[in-house]
Coordinates of C-alpha atoms in Angstrom, one line a residue:
Chain A
M5 CA 123.4 26.4 92.0
A6 CA 123.1 27.9 95.6
I7 CA 119.4 27.7 95.5
L8 CA 119.4 24.0 94.5
L9 CA 121.6 23.1 97.2
A10 CA 119.5 25.0 99.8
F11 CA 116.5 23.0 98.5
Y12 CA 118.1 19.7 98.8
R13 CA 119.5 20.4 102.1
A14 CA 116.1 21.4 103.4
L15 CA 114.7 18.3 101.9
Q16 CA 117.3 16.2 103.6
Q17 CA 116.6 17.9 107.0
A18 CA 112.9 17.3 106.5
L19 CA 113.6 13.7 106.1
E20 CA 115.9 13.5 109.0
E21 CA 113.6 15.2 111.3
N22 CA 110.7 13.2 110.2
R23 CA 108.7 16.2 109.0
A24 CA 106.1 16.0 106.2
A25 CA 106.9 18.1 103.1
V26 CA 106.1 18.2 99.4
A27 CA 108.8 18.9 96.9
A28 CA 107.3 20.7 93.8
R29 CA 109.2 21.0 90.6
I30 CA 108.4 22.8 87.3
L31 CA 108.6 20.5 84.4
Q32 CA 107.1 22.4 81.4
V33 CA 105.8 25.9 80.7
S34 CA 103.9 27.2 77.9
P35 CA 105.9 29.7 75.6
E36 CA 103.9 32.8 76.7
L37 CA 104.7 32.1 80.4
R38 CA 108.5 31.4 80.1
G39 CA 109.4 35.0 81.0
F40 CA 108.9 34.3 84.7
L41 CA 108.2 30.4 85.0
Q42 CA 111.2 28.2 84.3
P43 CA 111.5 24.4 84.1
G44 CA 113.6 23.1 87.1
A45 CA 112.2 25.8 89.4
R46 CA 111.6 24.2 92.8
K47 CA 109.7 24.8 96.1
L48 CA 109.6 22.8 99.2
Y49 CA 106.2 23.0 100.9
C50 CA 106.8 22.3 104.5
F51 CA 103.9 22.0 107.1
S52 CA 105.7 23.0 110.2
G53 CA 107.6 25.9 109.0
P54 CA 108.3 28.3 106.0
G55 CA 108.8 26.7 102.5
V56 CA 112.1 26.7 100.6
G57 CA 112.7 28.0 97.1
E58 CA 110.2 29.5 94.8
L59 CA 108.3 28.6 91.6
G60 CA 108.5 32.1 90.3
D61 CA 104.8 33.1 90.5
K62 CA 102.7 33.6 93.6
E63 CA 99.4 32.5 91.9
T64 CA 101.1 29.1 90.8
E65 CA 102.5 28.7 94.2
E66 CA 99.1 28.9 95.8
I67 CA 97.4 26.6 93.5
I68 CA 100.2 24.0 94.0
A69 CA 100.0 24.6 97.9
S70 CA 96.4 23.2 97.9
Q71 CA 97.5 20.3 95.7
A72 CA 100.4 19.5 98.0
E73 CA 98.0 18.5 100.8
E74 CA 96.3 16.2 98.6
V75 CA 99.7 14.6 97.5
L76 CA 100.5 14.1 101.2
K77 CA 97.1 12.3 101.8
A78 CA 97.4 10.2 98.6
R79 CA 101.0 9.4 99.5
K80 CA 101.9 9.3 95.8
P81 CA 103.8 11.8 93.4
Q82 CA 101.5 13.5 91.1
L83 CA 101.9 15.6 87.9
V84 CA 99.7 18.7 87.9
H85 CA 98.7 20.6 85.0
V86 CA 98.0 24.2 86.0
P87 CA 96.2 26.5 83.4
L88 CA 97.2 30.1 83.9
G89 CA 95.9 33.0 81.9
K90 CA 96.5 32.1 78.4
G91 CA 99.2 29.5 79.1
W92 CA 99.9 26.5 81.4
V93 CA 102.5 25.1 83.6
D94 CA 103.2 21.4 84.6
V95 CA 104.4 20.9 88.0
F96 CA 105.5 17.5 89.5
L97 CA 104.7 17.1 93.2
E98 CA 106.6 14.4 95.3
P99 CA 105.6 13.7 99.0
V100 CA 108.3 13.7 101.5
L101 CA 107.0 11.1 104.0
P102 CA 108.1 10.8 107.5
E103 CA 107.6 7.7 109.5
P104 CA 104.2 7.7 111.1
H105 CA 104.0 9.1 114.6
L106 CA 101.5 7.5 116.9
L107 CA 100.0 9.8 119.5
I108 CA 98.3 7.6 122.0
L109 CA 95.9 9.6 124.2
G110 CA 95.3 7.4 127.3
G111 CA 97.6 5.0 128.9
G112 CA 95.1 2.3 130.0
H113 CA 95.1 -1.4 128.7
V114 CA 94.3 -0.6 125.2
G115 CA 96.8 2.3 125.0
Q116 CA 99.5 -0.1 126.4
K117 CA 98.8 -2.8 123.8
V118 CA 98.6 -0.2 120.8
A119 CA 102.1 1.2 122.0
T120 CA 103.7 -2.3 122.1
L121 CA 102.2 -3.2 118.7
A122 CA 103.1 0.2 117.1
K123 CA 106.8 -0.2 118.2
E124 CA 106.8 -3.5 116.6
V125 CA 105.6 -2.2 113.4
G126 CA 108.2 0.4 113.5
Y127 CA 106.4 3.7 114.3
R128 CA 107.4 6.4 116.5
V129 CA 105.0 6.5 119.7
T130 CA 104.0 9.2 122.2
V131 CA 101.8 8.3 125.1
V132 CA 99.9 10.9 127.2
D133 CA 98.1 10.2 130.4
D134 CA 97.5 12.6 133.3
R135 CA 97.9 9.7 135.9
P136 CA 101.5 9.0 136.9
E137 CA 100.5 5.4 137.6
F138 CA 99.6 4.9 134.0
A139 CA 102.1 7.4 132.3
N140 CA 105.3 5.8 133.2
R141 CA 108.3 3.9 131.8
Q142 CA 107.4 0.6 133.4
L143 CA 104.1 0.4 131.5
F144 CA 105.6 1.9 128.3
P145 CA 109.3 0.7 128.1
Q146 CA 109.5 0.9 124.3
A147 CA 107.5 4.3 123.8
D148 CA 109.6 7.2 122.4
E149 CA 108.0 9.5 124.7
V150 CA 105.8 9.2 127.7
I151 CA 104.2 12.5 128.8
C152 CA 102.5 12.6 132.2
E153 CA 100.4 15.9 132.1
S154 CA 96.9 16.9 131.6
F155 CA 95.7 16.3 128.0
A156 CA 95.2 20.1 127.8
S157 CA 98.8 21.1 128.3
A158 CA 100.3 18.0 126.6
L159 CA 98.3 18.7 123.4
D160 CA 99.6 22.6 123.6
K161 CA 103.1 21.1 123.3
I162 CA 102.9 18.2 120.8
L163 CA 103.3 18.9 117.1
I164 CA 100.6 17.4 115.1
D165 CA 101.3 17.3 111.4
P166 CA 100.1 15.0 108.4
S167 CA 102.3 12.1 109.6
T168 CA 100.5 12.0 113.0
Y169 CA 98.1 9.2 113.8
I170 CA 95.9 10.0 116.8
V171 CA 94.4 7.2 119.0
I172 CA 92.0 8.5 121.6
V173 CA 91.6 5.8 124.3
T174 CA 91.4 7.8 127.5
R175 CA 89.6 6.4 130.7
G176 CA 86.4 8.2 130.1
H177 CA 83.9 9.7 128.0
R178 CA 84.7 13.4 129.2
H179 CA 88.4 13.0 128.3
D180 CA 87.7 11.5 125.0
Y181 CA 85.4 14.3 124.2
Y182 CA 87.9 16.8 125.1
C183 CA 90.8 15.3 123.2
L184 CA 88.7 14.8 120.1
R185 CA 87.6 18.4 120.1
R186 CA 91.2 19.7 120.5
V187 CA 92.5 17.5 117.6
I188 CA 89.6 17.5 115.2
S189 CA 90.9 20.5 113.2
S190 CA 94.5 19.3 113.2
P191 CA 96.1 18.2 110.0
A192 CA 96.7 14.6 111.4
A193 CA 96.6 11.7 109.0
Y194 CA 94.2 9.7 111.2
I195 CA 92.1 10.3 114.2
G196 CA 90.5 7.3 115.8
M197 CA 88.3 7.3 119.0
I198 CA 87.4 4.2 121.1
G199 CA 83.8 3.7 122.4
S200 CA 80.5 2.0 121.7
S201 CA 78.4 3.2 118.8
R202 CA 76.1 4.9 121.3
K203 CA 78.9 6.9 123.0
V204 CA 80.4 7.8 119.7
K205 CA 77.0 9.0 118.4
G206 CA 76.6 11.2 121.6
I207 CA 80.1 12.8 121.3
M208 CA 79.7 13.5 117.7
E209 CA 76.2 15.2 118.3
G210 CA 77.8 17.3 121.0
L211 CA 80.6 18.3 118.7
A212 CA 78.2 19.2 115.9
A213 CA 76.2 21.3 118.3
E214 CA 79.3 23.2 119.2
G215 CA 79.7 24.0 115.6
V216 CA 82.3 21.4 114.3
P217 CA 81.7 21.0 110.6
R218 CA 80.2 17.6 109.4
E219 CA 83.1 16.8 107.2
R220 CA 85.5 17.1 110.0
L221 CA 83.4 14.7 112.1
A222 CA 83.1 12.3 109.1
R223 CA 86.9 11.7 109.1
V224 CA 87.0 10.5 112.7
H225 CA 87.5 6.7 112.9
A226 CA 84.9 5.8 115.7
P227 CA 84.4 3.2 116.8
I228 CA 88.0 2.9 116.3
G229 CA 89.7 0.0 114.5
L230 CA 88.8 -2.4 111.7
D231 CA 85.7 -4.4 112.5
I232 CA 87.2 -7.9 113.1
G233 CA 85.2 -8.6 116.1
A234 CA 88.0 -7.6 118.6
E235 CA 87.1 -8.0 122.3
T236 CA 90.3 -8.1 124.4
P237 CA 92.7 -4.9 124.8
A238 CA 95.3 -6.8 122.6
E239 CA 92.7 -7.8 120.0
I240 CA 91.5 -4.3 119.9
A241 CA 95.1 -3.0 119.5
V242 CA 95.5 -5.2 116.5
S243 CA 92.3 -3.9 114.9
I244 CA 93.5 -0.4 115.6
L245 CA 97.1 -0.9 114.1
A246 CA 95.4 -2.6 111.0
E247 CA 93.3 0.5 110.5
I248 CA 96.3 2.9 110.9
I249 CA 98.4 0.7 108.6
Q250 CA 95.5 0.8 105.8
V251 CA 95.4 4.6 106.1
Y252 CA 99.1 4.9 106.1
R253 CA 99.6 2.6 103.0
Q254 CA 96.5 3.2 101.1
G255 CA 95.4 6.7 102.1
E256 CA 92.1 7.7 103.6
Q257 CA 89.3 5.4 102.4
V258 CA 86.2 7.0 101.4
K259 CA 83.8 6.1 104.1
S260 CA 80.1 5.3 103.4
G261 CA 77.4 6.4 105.6
Chain B
M24 CA 109.4 8.0 96.6
M25 CA 112.0 10.2 98.1
D26 CA 115.1 8.2 98.5
R27 CA 117.5 9.3 101.2
K28 CA 120.5 7.8 99.6
L29 CA 119.7 9.7 96.3
I30 CA 119.3 12.9 98.1
Q31 CA 122.6 12.5 100.0
D32 CA 124.2 12.0 96.5
I33 CA 122.7 15.1 94.9
V34 CA 123.8 17.2 98.1
N35 CA 127.3 15.8 97.7
L36 CA 127.5 16.3 93.9
L37 CA 126.2 19.9 94.3
E38 CA 128.6 20.6 97.1
Q39 CA 131.5 19.4 95.0
G40 CA 130.5 21.5 92.0
K41 CA 130.1 18.4 89.8
A42 CA 127.7 18.4 86.8
F43 CA 125.1 15.7 86.4
V44 CA 121.6 14.9 85.3
L45 CA 118.8 14.1 87.6
A46 CA 116.2 11.8 85.9
T47 CA 112.8 11.4 87.1
I48 CA 109.9 9.2 86.1
V49 CA 106.9 11.7 86.2
R50 CA 104.2 10.0 84.2
T51 CA 103.7 6.3 83.1
R52 CA 101.1 4.5 81.0
G53 CA 100.7 0.8 80.8
S54 CA 103.5 -1.5 82.3
T55 CA 106.8 0.1 83.0
P56 CA 109.9 -1.1 84.9
R57 CA 109.7 1.5 87.7
E58 CA 107.0 3.6 89.1
V59 CA 106.3 7.3 89.0
G60 CA 108.6 9.3 91.3
T61 CA 111.6 7.0 90.7
S62 CA 114.8 9.1 90.3
A63 CA 118.3 8.3 89.3
I64 CA 121.5 10.3 88.7
I65 CA 123.4 10.1 85.5
L66 CA 127.1 11.2 85.7
P67 CA 129.0 12.7 82.8
D68 CA 131.0 9.5 82.4
G69 CA 127.7 7.6 81.9
R70 CA 127.6 5.9 85.4
I71 CA 124.2 5.9 86.9
L72 CA 123.6 6.3 90.8
G73 CA 120.2 4.6 91.6
T74 CA 118.2 2.7 88.9
L75 CA 115.5 3.5 86.4
G76 CA 114.9 -0.2 85.8
G77 CA 118.0 -1.2 84.0
G78 CA 118.0 -2.8 80.5
C79 CA 117.4 -1.0 77.2
A80 CA 115.1 1.7 78.6
E81 CA 117.8 2.8 81.2
A82 CA 120.4 2.8 78.3
E83 CA 118.2 5.1 76.2
I84 CA 117.6 7.4 79.1
R85 CA 121.3 7.6 79.9
Q86 CA 122.2 8.4 76.2
R87 CA 119.5 11.2 76.2
A88 CA 120.7 12.4 79.5
L89 CA 124.3 13.0 78.3
E90 CA 122.8 15.1 75.5
V91 CA 121.0 17.2 78.0
L92 CA 124.1 17.6 80.0
R93 CA 125.8 19.0 76.8
K94 CA 122.8 21.3 75.9
R95 CA 122.2 22.4 79.6
E96 CA 118.6 22.5 79.0
P97 CA 116.0 20.4 81.1
E98 CA 113.8 18.2 78.9
L99 CA 110.8 16.0 79.2
F100 CA 111.6 12.8 77.3
R101 CA 109.1 10.3 76.3
L102 CA 110.2 6.7 76.2
D103 CA 107.8 4.4 74.2
L104 CA 108.4 0.9 75.3
T105 CA 105.2 -0.3 73.2
A106 CA 106.8 0.0 69.8
D107 CA 107.8 -3.2 67.8
V108 CA 111.4 -2.1 67.9
A109 CA 111.4 -2.1 71.6
E110 CA 110.1 -5.6 71.8
G111 CA 112.9 -6.6 69.3
E112 CA 115.5 -5.2 71.6
G113 CA 114.1 -7.1 74.5
M114 CA 112.2 -4.4 76.2
V115 CA 109.3 -6.3 77.5
C116 CA 107.4 -3.9 79.7
G117 CA 105.3 -2.3 77.0
G118 CA 104.4 1.0 78.5
I119 CA 105.1 4.6 77.9
M120 CA 107.3 6.6 80.3
D121 CA 107.8 10.3 80.5
V122 CA 111.1 11.1 82.1
F123 CA 112.2 14.5 83.2
L124 CA 116.0 15.1 82.5
E125 CA 117.5 18.0 84.4
P126 CA 121.1 19.2 84.1
M127 CA 122.3 20.2 87.5
G128 CA 125.5 21.5 89.1
G129 CA 128.8 21.9 87.4

């Protein structure tokens, strides 16, 4: 009883604080495992802190932990059948999905339009730029947070979790490179970077040479945005938001090439 | 999807020490009224907080839930909406729904 209440309060708190989590619940257990695994046992997997509750078996908890990340990506509940020794256990996983948090790195023309559109769509928006004339409330009246600091120190402070969508649109190649390198191993739902195909290729090759794994590079959306022939900052912002909405609603598409 | 209202209801009921059944659709096949992950609360007096799609399917789940509340054992209940009988009773969805019924609180 007390355990159940603690679980649901933690779940409620995760929702209120917009933190991504996965609620796991045992549905069925084969007879030989019923000694230590019970239907109804629950665990809340949190990505920015310790979990709450337990399933009753460390091995099961670890298997489910790896499934939990997939459930968050797919954004859909999933019933998982886990063979365990001579028996099995069925676990139901439900994603706790916070509102998307858009992290815009770069307060230039494109960043400004992305911020405006993202608020219109209803997302939480954080803007970072190291130039006071760009990172200010006059340019970003609706943003939830405007941080005027170096990208390095801002990225030290900002929590990046599976509900974070990162848009890299700084003023130059060097900052884009730095920001991408900093976030490429994060659990962000989306990472997009602006730039011509040639610039993107150069940055990717640079990161590959630094030892960033290919599969990490492959998940970067660059050039950023859906290919709709956008040219002006506002049009580019529409293509970026469209791409983010696609990832948010449909999950990461399998990219070819 | 995790419904804030439902979670608030669960917390309230647990805090008040009231018994209830949490019903969750955990697997579907074919066309069903609600999707996987939909949950609802069934109270001992038969009232339902939230919805599992209404109609006969919901009525059948409710009846089963009240039994689960008596037995105090969780159960995976399969609701087959494809049978001729179902059609005869006006269940037009024609799918199969697995519903996890879990006695809580009390």
